[in-house]
DNA sequence: CTTACTGCAAAGCGTTTGCATCCCG
DNA sequence: CGGGATGCAAACGCTTTGCAGTAAG
């Protein structure tokens, strides 16, 4: 039951993703369909390499992944998340609006959990008064998870 | 008058920096003395390359810079700052304590200003209750400065 | 004297670019 | 069909590593 409705949700979300792509004038290729599906399935931050491993069976090149990720970022379909380990992650969602959230990331194993609070957004107005426009923020928490503490 | 006292402050701060190094069992080389002086002079985030340009006249290699920066980070003499442009910056100071602060960074020209407020530190305790230890956070604001807005 | 630190060269890694080909609309 | 998207190979920029020589304590 639950499983079936999840599948339906996925299909619907992929469709939403692709529609945003389409309406920007971009083309819907088979590679991008695969990417969209996996990006939504991740339900959290992922690296280019991780996405590649999910779609390389379908013949999607890593370079294509990088180029599409860059396109998706410009269209604000994705946000970037810095894990502080030299590899950039991406996550389905936009900087502003409902989905906005941050993470607690384990310094050692890089596992993460989303956080449902953000006390920072109010600060952006203060900074806009300082003379900056289009202000956003990046916030991540880092710690050692229980398993890695030992 | 002011200039003279600044010089004195610099010398004292460099001494403090080197003492922390010394007391960790590290050696005080001429290269590290130069680096310490310039790190404190920056009064803000700097890249390895920027530091190199300040001390290469004194014969300090870029590789030595990277290795020392890594040492200084371990000793918590520096914190890292992510400008989201693929080049890591470092800043004199520690994660916790008096000096703790964040920045507003211009997305285009990468100029920055320090911010004197941080509303996030209280959240770290919430996350420690979630089962994480040694929790810190990274927060930076990004916007377009007046000059770059055009 | 011991061994941490340094410089040089080379490699490593994630990411980007050039170019010919492909295929979406 | 025209132009955006792709795959392959090669380059890129930042950072790390190997190793022999140097110098701090």
Short mmCIF file of C-alpha atoms (C1' of nucleotides) in Angstrom, two decimals:
data_model
loop_
_atom_site.label_atom_id
_atom_site.label_comp_id
_atom_site.label_asym_id
_atom_site.label_seq_id
_atom_site.Cartn_x
_atom_site.Cartn_y
_atom_site.Cartn_z
CA UNK A 1 0.00 0.00 0.00
CA UNK A 2 2.56 2.44 1.19
CA UNK A 3 4.98 1.13 -1.36
CA UNK A 4 2.54 1.64 -4.17
CA UNK A 5 1.76 5.22 -3.19
CA UNK A 6 5.48 5.98 -2.95
CA UNK A 7 5.94 4.79 -6.49
CA UNK A 8 3.15 7.06 -7.60
CA UNK A 9 4.73 9.97 -5.74
CA UNK A 10 8.06 9.31 -7.43
CA UNK A 11 6.53 9.29 -10.87
CA UNK A 12 4.66 12.49 -10.14
CA UNK A 13 7.74 14.22 -8.74
CA UNK A 14 9.84 13.17 -11.71
CA UNK A 15 7.17 14.62 -13.96
CA UNK A 16 7.25 17.92 -12.02
CA UNK A 17 11.04 17.99 -12.30
CA UNK A 18 10.97 17.36 -16.04
CA UNK A 19 8.24 19.92 -16.60
CA UNK A 20 10.36 22.61 -14.98
CA UNK A 21 13.20 21.57 -17.24
CA UNK A 22 10.98 21.60 -20.31
CA UNK A 23 9.48 25.00 -19.56
CA UNK A 24 12.96 26.51 -19.42
CA UNK A 25 13.54 25.45 -23.00
CA UNK A 26 15.85 22.54 -22.12
CA UNK A 27 15.49 19.20 -23.82
CA UNK A 28 14.26 16.06 -22.12
CA UNK A 29 16.70 13.31 -22.99
CA UNK A 30 16.64 9.73 -21.80
CA UNK A 31 19.75 10.50 -19.70
CA UNK A 32 18.01 13.37 -17.95
CA UNK A 33 14.96 11.24 -17.27
CA UNK A 34 17.17 8.68 -15.54
CA UNK A 35 18.96 11.40 -13.60
CA UNK A 36 15.72 13.04 -12.48
CA UNK A 37 14.40 9.71 -11.20
CA UNK A 38 17.53 8.98 -9.18
CA UNK A 39 17.93 12.54 -7.90
CA UNK A 40 14.46 12.36 -6.39
CA UNK A 41 15.04 8.84 -5.09
CA UNK A 42 18.11 9.99 -3.14
CA UNK A 43 15.96 12.03 -0.77
CA UNK A 44 19.07 13.90 0.37
CA UNK A 45 22.48 15.16 -0.74
CA UNK A 46 24.41 13.10 -3.30
CA UNK A 47 27.68 13.49 -5.20
CA UNK A 48 28.11 13.46 -8.97
CA UNK A 49 29.86 10.12 -8.61
CA UNK A 50 27.01 8.64 -6.56
CA UNK A 51 24.49 9.74 -9.16
CA UNK A 52 26.70 8.31 -11.88
CA UNK A 53 26.78 4.91 -10.21
CA UNK A 54 22.96 4.84 -10.27
CA UNK A 55 22.63 5.60 -13.97
CA UNK A 56 25.76 4.33 -15.67
CA UNK A 57 23.99 1.05 -16.48
CA UNK A 58 21.72 3.16 -18.64
CA UNK A 59 24.77 4.50 -20.42
CA UNK A 60 25.02 7.94 -18.87
CA UNK A 61 28.50 9.42 -18.88
CA UNK A 62 29.93 11.18 -15.83
CA UNK A 63 30.59 14.28 -17.91
CA UNK A 64 26.93 14.41 -18.88
CA UNK A 65 26.08 14.24 -15.20
CA UNK A 66 28.28 17.23 -14.41
CA UNK A 67 26.83 19.22 -17.28
CA UNK A 68 23.26 18.43 -16.35
CA UNK A 69 23.84 19.10 -12.66
CA UNK A 70 25.11 22.51 -13.65
CA UNK A 71 21.97 23.11 -15.73
CA UNK A 72 19.71 21.90 -12.91
CA UNK A 73 21.48 24.27 -10.50
CA UNK A 74 20.90 27.24 -12.80
CA UNK A 75 17.21 26.38 -12.96
CA UNK A 76 17.19 26.14 -9.18
CA UNK A 77 16.02 22.54 -9.25
CA UNK A 78 19.00 21.63 -7.03
CA UNK A 79 20.96 23.22 -4.23
CA UNK A 80 24.58 22.48 -3.38
CA UNK A 81 25.60 21.09 -0.01
CA UNK A 82 29.18 21.28 1.23
CA UNK A 83 30.28 18.23 3.24
CA UNK A 84 33.75 19.70 3.79
CA UNK A 85 35.45 16.71 2.25
CA UNK A 86 36.39 18.07 -1.14
CA UNK A 87 33.41 16.58 -2.96
CA UNK A 88 30.42 18.76 -3.68
CA UNK A 89 26.97 17.29 -3.07
CA UNK A 90 23.69 18.28 -4.62
CA UNK A 91 20.16 17.99 -3.31
CA UNK A 92 16.74 18.22 -4.89
CA UNK A 93 15.08 21.45 -3.74
CA UNK A 94 15.43 25.22 -3.80
CA UNK A 95 17.26 27.68 -1.51
CA UNK A 96 14.10 29.50 -0.58
CA UNK A 97 10.63 28.21 0.17
CA UNK A 98 9.09 25.13 1.79
CA UNK A 99 11.86 22.63 1.30
CA UNK A 100 14.55 24.81 2.87
CA UNK A 101 16.56 22.88 5.47
CA UNK A 102 20.04 22.03 6.69
CA UNK A 103 21.85 18.89 7.85
CA UNK A 104 23.90 17.40 10.61
CA UNK A 105 26.79 15.59 8.94
CA UNK A 106 29.09 13.07 10.61
CA UNK A 107 32.67 14.28 10.23
CA UNK A 108 33.90 10.72 9.94
CA UNK A 109 31.45 8.54 8.02
CA UNK A 110 29.68 11.41 6.19
CA UNK A 111 26.25 10.08 7.04
CA UNK A 112 23.73 12.87 7.42
CA UNK A 113 20.29 13.69 8.78
CA UNK A 114 18.09 16.56 7.68
CA UNK A 115 17.22 19.16 10.31
CA UNK A 116 13.75 20.63 10.40
CA UNK A 117 14.67 23.95 11.96
CA UNK A 118 16.39 27.01 10.55
CA UNK A 119 16.87 30.11 12.68
CA UNK A 120 18.94 31.92 10.09
CA UNK A 121 16.49 33.11 7.45
CA UNK A 122 15.58 36.23 9.43
CA UNK A 123 19.21 37.32 9.33
CA UNK A 124 19.15 37.64 5.57
CA UNK A 125 17.10 40.83 5.80
CA UNK A 126 19.70 42.37 8.10
CA UNK A 127 22.33 41.66 5.47
CA UNK A 128 20.20 43.06 2.68
CA UNK A 129 20.03 46.28 4.70
CA UNK A 130 23.84 46.22 4.68
CA UNK A 131 23.68 46.63 0.90
CA UNK A 132 23.63 43.09 -0.46
CA UNK A 133 21.00 41.71 -2.80
CA UNK A 134 19.85 38.21 -3.51
CA UNK A 135 21.09 37.01 -0.13
CA UNK A 136 21.12 33.30 0.66
CA UNK A 137 22.98 31.24 3.22
CA UNK A 138 24.74 27.93 3.60
CA UNK A 139 24.55 26.26 6.99
CA UNK A 140 25.63 22.77 7.96
CA UNK A 141 26.34 21.20 11.32
CA UNK A 142 29.22 18.78 11.79
CA UNK A 143 29.70 16.27 14.57
CA UNK A 144 30.55 12.69 15.36
CA UNK A 145 27.63 10.27 15.15
CA UNK A 146 27.12 7.63 17.83
CA UNK A 147 28.58 4.83 15.72
CA UNK A 148 31.74 6.78 14.91
CA UNK A 149 32.34 7.98 18.47
CA UNK A 150 33.32 4.41 19.52
CA UNK B 1 50.47 56.42 17.35
CA UNK B 2 47.80 54.04 16.21
CA UNK B 3 50.19 52.57 13.70
CA UNK B 4 52.80 51.90 16.34
CA UNK B 5 50.37 50.13 18.64
CA UNK B 6 49.17 47.98 15.73
CA UNK B 7 52.70 46.85 15.11
CA UNK B 8 53.05 45.91 18.73
CA UNK B 9 49.78 43.98 18.57
CA UNK B 10 50.95 42.07 15.51
CA UNK B 11 54.21 41.06 17.16
CA UNK B 12 52.36 39.95 20.26
CA UNK B 13 49.80 37.97 18.29
CA UNK B 14 52.50 36.27 16.24
CA UNK B 15 54.21 35.33 19.50
CA UNK B 16 50.96 33.85 20.84
CA UNK B 17 50.49 31.90 17.62
CA UNK B 18 54.03 30.52 17.72
CA UNK B 19 53.77 29.64 21.40
CA UNK B 20 50.72 27.50 20.71
CA UNK B 21 52.67 25.81 17.95
CA UNK B 22 55.69 25.30 20.18
CA UNK B 23 53.68 23.89 23.07
CA UNK B 24 52.23 21.24 20.76
CA UNK B 25 55.74 19.96 20.08
CA UNK B 26 55.95 21.45 16.59
CA UNK B 27 59.09 23.20 15.42
CA UNK B 28 59.30 26.92 14.80
CA UNK B 29 60.94 27.36 11.41
CA UNK B 30 61.63 30.60 9.61
CA UNK B 31 58.92 29.63 7.10
CA UNK B 32 56.33 29.20 9.83
CA UNK B 33 57.30 32.53 11.38
CA UNK B 34 56.64 34.24 8.07
CA UNK B 35 53.36 32.39 7.65
CA UNK B 36 52.19 33.26 11.16
CA UNK B 37 52.90 36.94 10.56
CA UNK B 38 50.96 37.04 7.29
CA UNK B 39 48.09 34.89 8.56
CA UNK B 40 47.50 37.39 11.35
CA UNK B 41 47.94 40.34 9.01
CA UNK B 42 45.19 39.07 6.72
CA UNK B 43 42.52 39.76 9.36
CA UNK B 44 40.12 37.53 7.43
CA UNK B 45 39.87 34.45 5.22
CA UNK B 46 42.71 33.76 2.77
CA UNK B 47 43.58 31.02 0.31
CA UNK B 48 46.77 28.95 0.29
CA UNK B 49 47.75 30.75 -2.90
CA UNK B 50 47.20 34.19 -1.34
CA UNK B 51 49.35 33.26 1.62
CA UNK B 52 51.99 31.93 -0.74
CA UNK B 53 52.15 35.21 -2.62
CA UNK B 54 52.90 36.99 0.65
CA UNK B 55 55.80 34.75 1.68
CA UNK B 56 57.32 33.39 -1.51
CA UNK B 57 59.89 36.20 -1.49
CA UNK B 58 61.14 34.62 1.70
CA UNK B 59 61.51 31.35 -0.13
CA UNK B 60 58.49 29.48 1.20
CA UNK B 61 57.16 26.79 -1.11
CA UNK B 62 53.43 26.36 -1.78
CA UNK B 63 53.65 22.74 -0.63
CA UNK B 64 55.07 23.85 2.70
CA UNK B 65 52.12 26.21 3.01
CA UNK B 66 49.62 23.41 2.48
CA UNK B 67 51.41 21.18 4.97
CA UNK B 68 51.61 23.89 7.61
CA UNK B 69 48.02 24.97 7.10
CA UNK B 70 47.01 21.39 7.76
CA UNK B 71 49.08 21.39 10.96
CA UNK B 72 47.62 24.71 12.07
CA UNK B 73 44.11 23.38 11.47
CA UNK B 74 44.77 20.33 13.63
CA UNK B 75 45.97 22.60 16.41
CA UNK B 76 42.84 24.68 15.96
CA UNK B 77 44.81 27.82 15.22
CA UNK B 78 42.81 28.21 12.00
CA UNK B 79 39.29 27.53 10.81
CA UNK B 80 38.29 26.81 7.23
CA UNK B 81 35.86 29.02 5.34
CA UNK B 82 34.08 27.83 2.22
CA UNK B 83 33.57 30.54 -0.40
CA UNK B 84 31.80 28.10 -2.73
CA UNK B 85 34.26 28.73 -5.53
CA UNK B 86 36.38 25.61 -5.37
CA UNK B 87 39.18 27.18 -3.35
CA UNK B 88 39.29 26.64 0.37
CA UNK B 89 40.06 29.63 2.60
CA UNK B 90 41.50 29.67 6.07
CA UNK B 91 41.13 32.19 8.85
CA UNK B 92 43.00 32.82 12.07
CA UNK B 93 40.77 31.82 14.98
CA UNK B 94 38.95 28.88 16.55
CA UNK B 95 35.49 27.39 15.97
CA UNK B 96 34.38 28.03 19.51
CA UNK B 97 35.00 30.99 21.79
CA UNK B 98 35.32 34.75 21.46
CA UNK B 99 36.44 35.02 17.87
CA UNK B 100 33.57 32.95 16.47
CA UNK B 101 31.90 34.71 13.54
CA UNK B 102 30.60 34.30 10.00
CA UNK B 103 30.77 36.29 6.77
CA UNK B 104 28.73 37.78 4.00
CA UNK B 105 30.50 36.91 0.76
CA UNK B 106 29.84 38.49 -2.62
CA UNK B 107 28.96 35.74 -5.10
CA UNK B 108 30.67 37.60 -7.89
CA UNK B 109 33.80 39.40 -6.68
CA UNK B 110 34.34 37.22 -3.57
CA UNK B 111 34.84 40.23 -1.31
CA UNK B 112 33.65 39.57 2.20
CA UNK B 113 32.69 41.27 5.45
CA UNK B 114 32.70 39.66 8.87
CA UNK B 115 29.35 39.50 10.67
CA UNK B 116 29.21 40.12 14.36
CA UNK B 117 26.12 38.06 15.08
CA UNK B 118 25.56 34.32 15.25
CA UNK B 119 22.18 32.92 16.17
CA UNK B 120 23.17 29.33 15.55
CA UNK B 121 25.32 28.31 18.49
CA UNK B 122 22.30 27.46 20.66
CA UNK B 123 21.21 24.90 18.08
CA UNK B 124 24.33 22.82 18.64
CA UNK B 125 23.00 21.58 21.97
CA UNK B 126 19.81 20.38 20.28
CA UNK B 127 21.94 18.34 17.90
CA UNK B 128 24.08 16.94 20.71
CA UNK B 129 20.84 15.66 22.26
CA UNK B 130 20.20 13.90 18.95
CA UNK B 131 23.29 11.80 19.64
CA UNK B 132 26.15 13.73 18.07
CA UNK B 133 29.29 14.82 19.87
CA UNK B 134 31.76 17.58 19.15
CA UNK B 135 29.19 19.54 17.18
CA UNK B 136 30.26 22.62 15.25
CA UNK B 137 28.70 24.48 12.37
CA UNK B 138 29.64 26.26 9.19
CA UNK B 139 27.54 29.25 8.17
CA UNK B 140 28.16 31.74 5.42
CA UNK B 141 25.87 34.22 3.71
CA UNK B 142 26.11 34.86 -0.01
CA UNK B 143 24.81 37.84 -1.93
CA UNK B 144 25.66 40.43 -4.53
CA UNK B 145 27.51 43.47 -3.19
CA UNK B 146 26.53 46.98 -4.31
CA UNK B 147 29.42 47.28 -6.75
CA UNK B 148 28.64 43.95 -8.42
CA UNK B 149 24.90 44.57 -8.71
CA UNK B 150 25.55 47.20 -11.43
"C1'" DC C 1 72.34 13.85 16.70
"C1'" DT C 2 67.62 12.89 15.87
"C1'" DT C 3 63.64 13.57 13.32
"C1'" DA C 4 60.42 17.12 12.07
"C1'" DC C 5 60.22 20.13 8.33
"C1'" DT C 6 61.28 21.62 3.67
"C1'" DG C 7 61.62 21.90 -1.56
"C1'" DC C 8 61.06 19.87 -5.84
"C1'" DA C 9 58.69 16.88 -8.86
"C1'" DA C 10 55.07 14.19 -9.72
"C1'" DA C 11 50.72 12.26 -8.85
"C1'" DG C 12 45.81 12.53 -7.29
"C1'" DC C 13 41.13 13.82 -7.51
"C1'" DG C 14 37.01 16.15 -8.61
"C1'" DT C 15 35.56 18.92 -12.20
"C1'" DT C 16 35.61 21.36 -16.81
"C1'" DT C 17 36.47 21.87 -21.79
"C1'" DG C 18 37.00 20.69 -26.99
"C1'" DC C 19 35.15 18.49 -30.56
"C1'" DA C 20 32.74 15.33 -33.38
"C1'" DT C 21 28.40 12.96 -33.22
"C1'" DC C 22 23.68 12.28 -31.88
"C1'" DC C 23 18.85 13.00 -31.30
"C1'" DC C 24 15.04 15.94 -29.23
"C1'" DG C 25 11.50 19.04 -30.70
"C1'" DC D 1 16.72 19.52 -39.97
"C1'" DG D 2 18.86 22.88 -36.58
"C1'" DG D 3 20.79 23.42 -32.22
"C1'" DG D 4 20.99 21.67 -27.70
"C1'" DA D 5 22.83 17.43 -25.45
"C1'" DT D 6 26.05 13.63 -25.32
"C1'" DG D 7 30.46 10.70 -25.10
"C1'" DC D 8 35.18 10.36 -25.23
"C1'" DA D 9 39.63 12.12 -24.33
"C1'" DA D 10 42.24 15.38 -22.63
"C1'" DA D 11 43.07 19.36 -19.78
"C1'" DC D 12 42.33 21.94 -15.58
"C1'" DG D 13 43.01 23.80 -10.76
"C1'" DC D 14 43.64 22.82 -6.18
"C1'" DT D 15 45.67 19.79 -3.10
"C1'" DT D 16 48.42 15.73 -1.58
"C1'" DT D 17 52.33 12.49 -1.66
"C1'" DG D 18 57.30 10.56 -2.24
"C1'" DC D 19 61.74 11.26 -1.41
"C1'" DA D 20 66.13 13.17 -0.55
"C1'" DG D 21 68.25 17.01 1.74
"C1'" DT D 22 68.09 20.62 5.64
"C1'" DA D 23 67.83 22.50 10.06
"C1'" DA D 24 65.41 22.94 14.75
"C1'" DG D 25 65.89 21.60 19.50
#
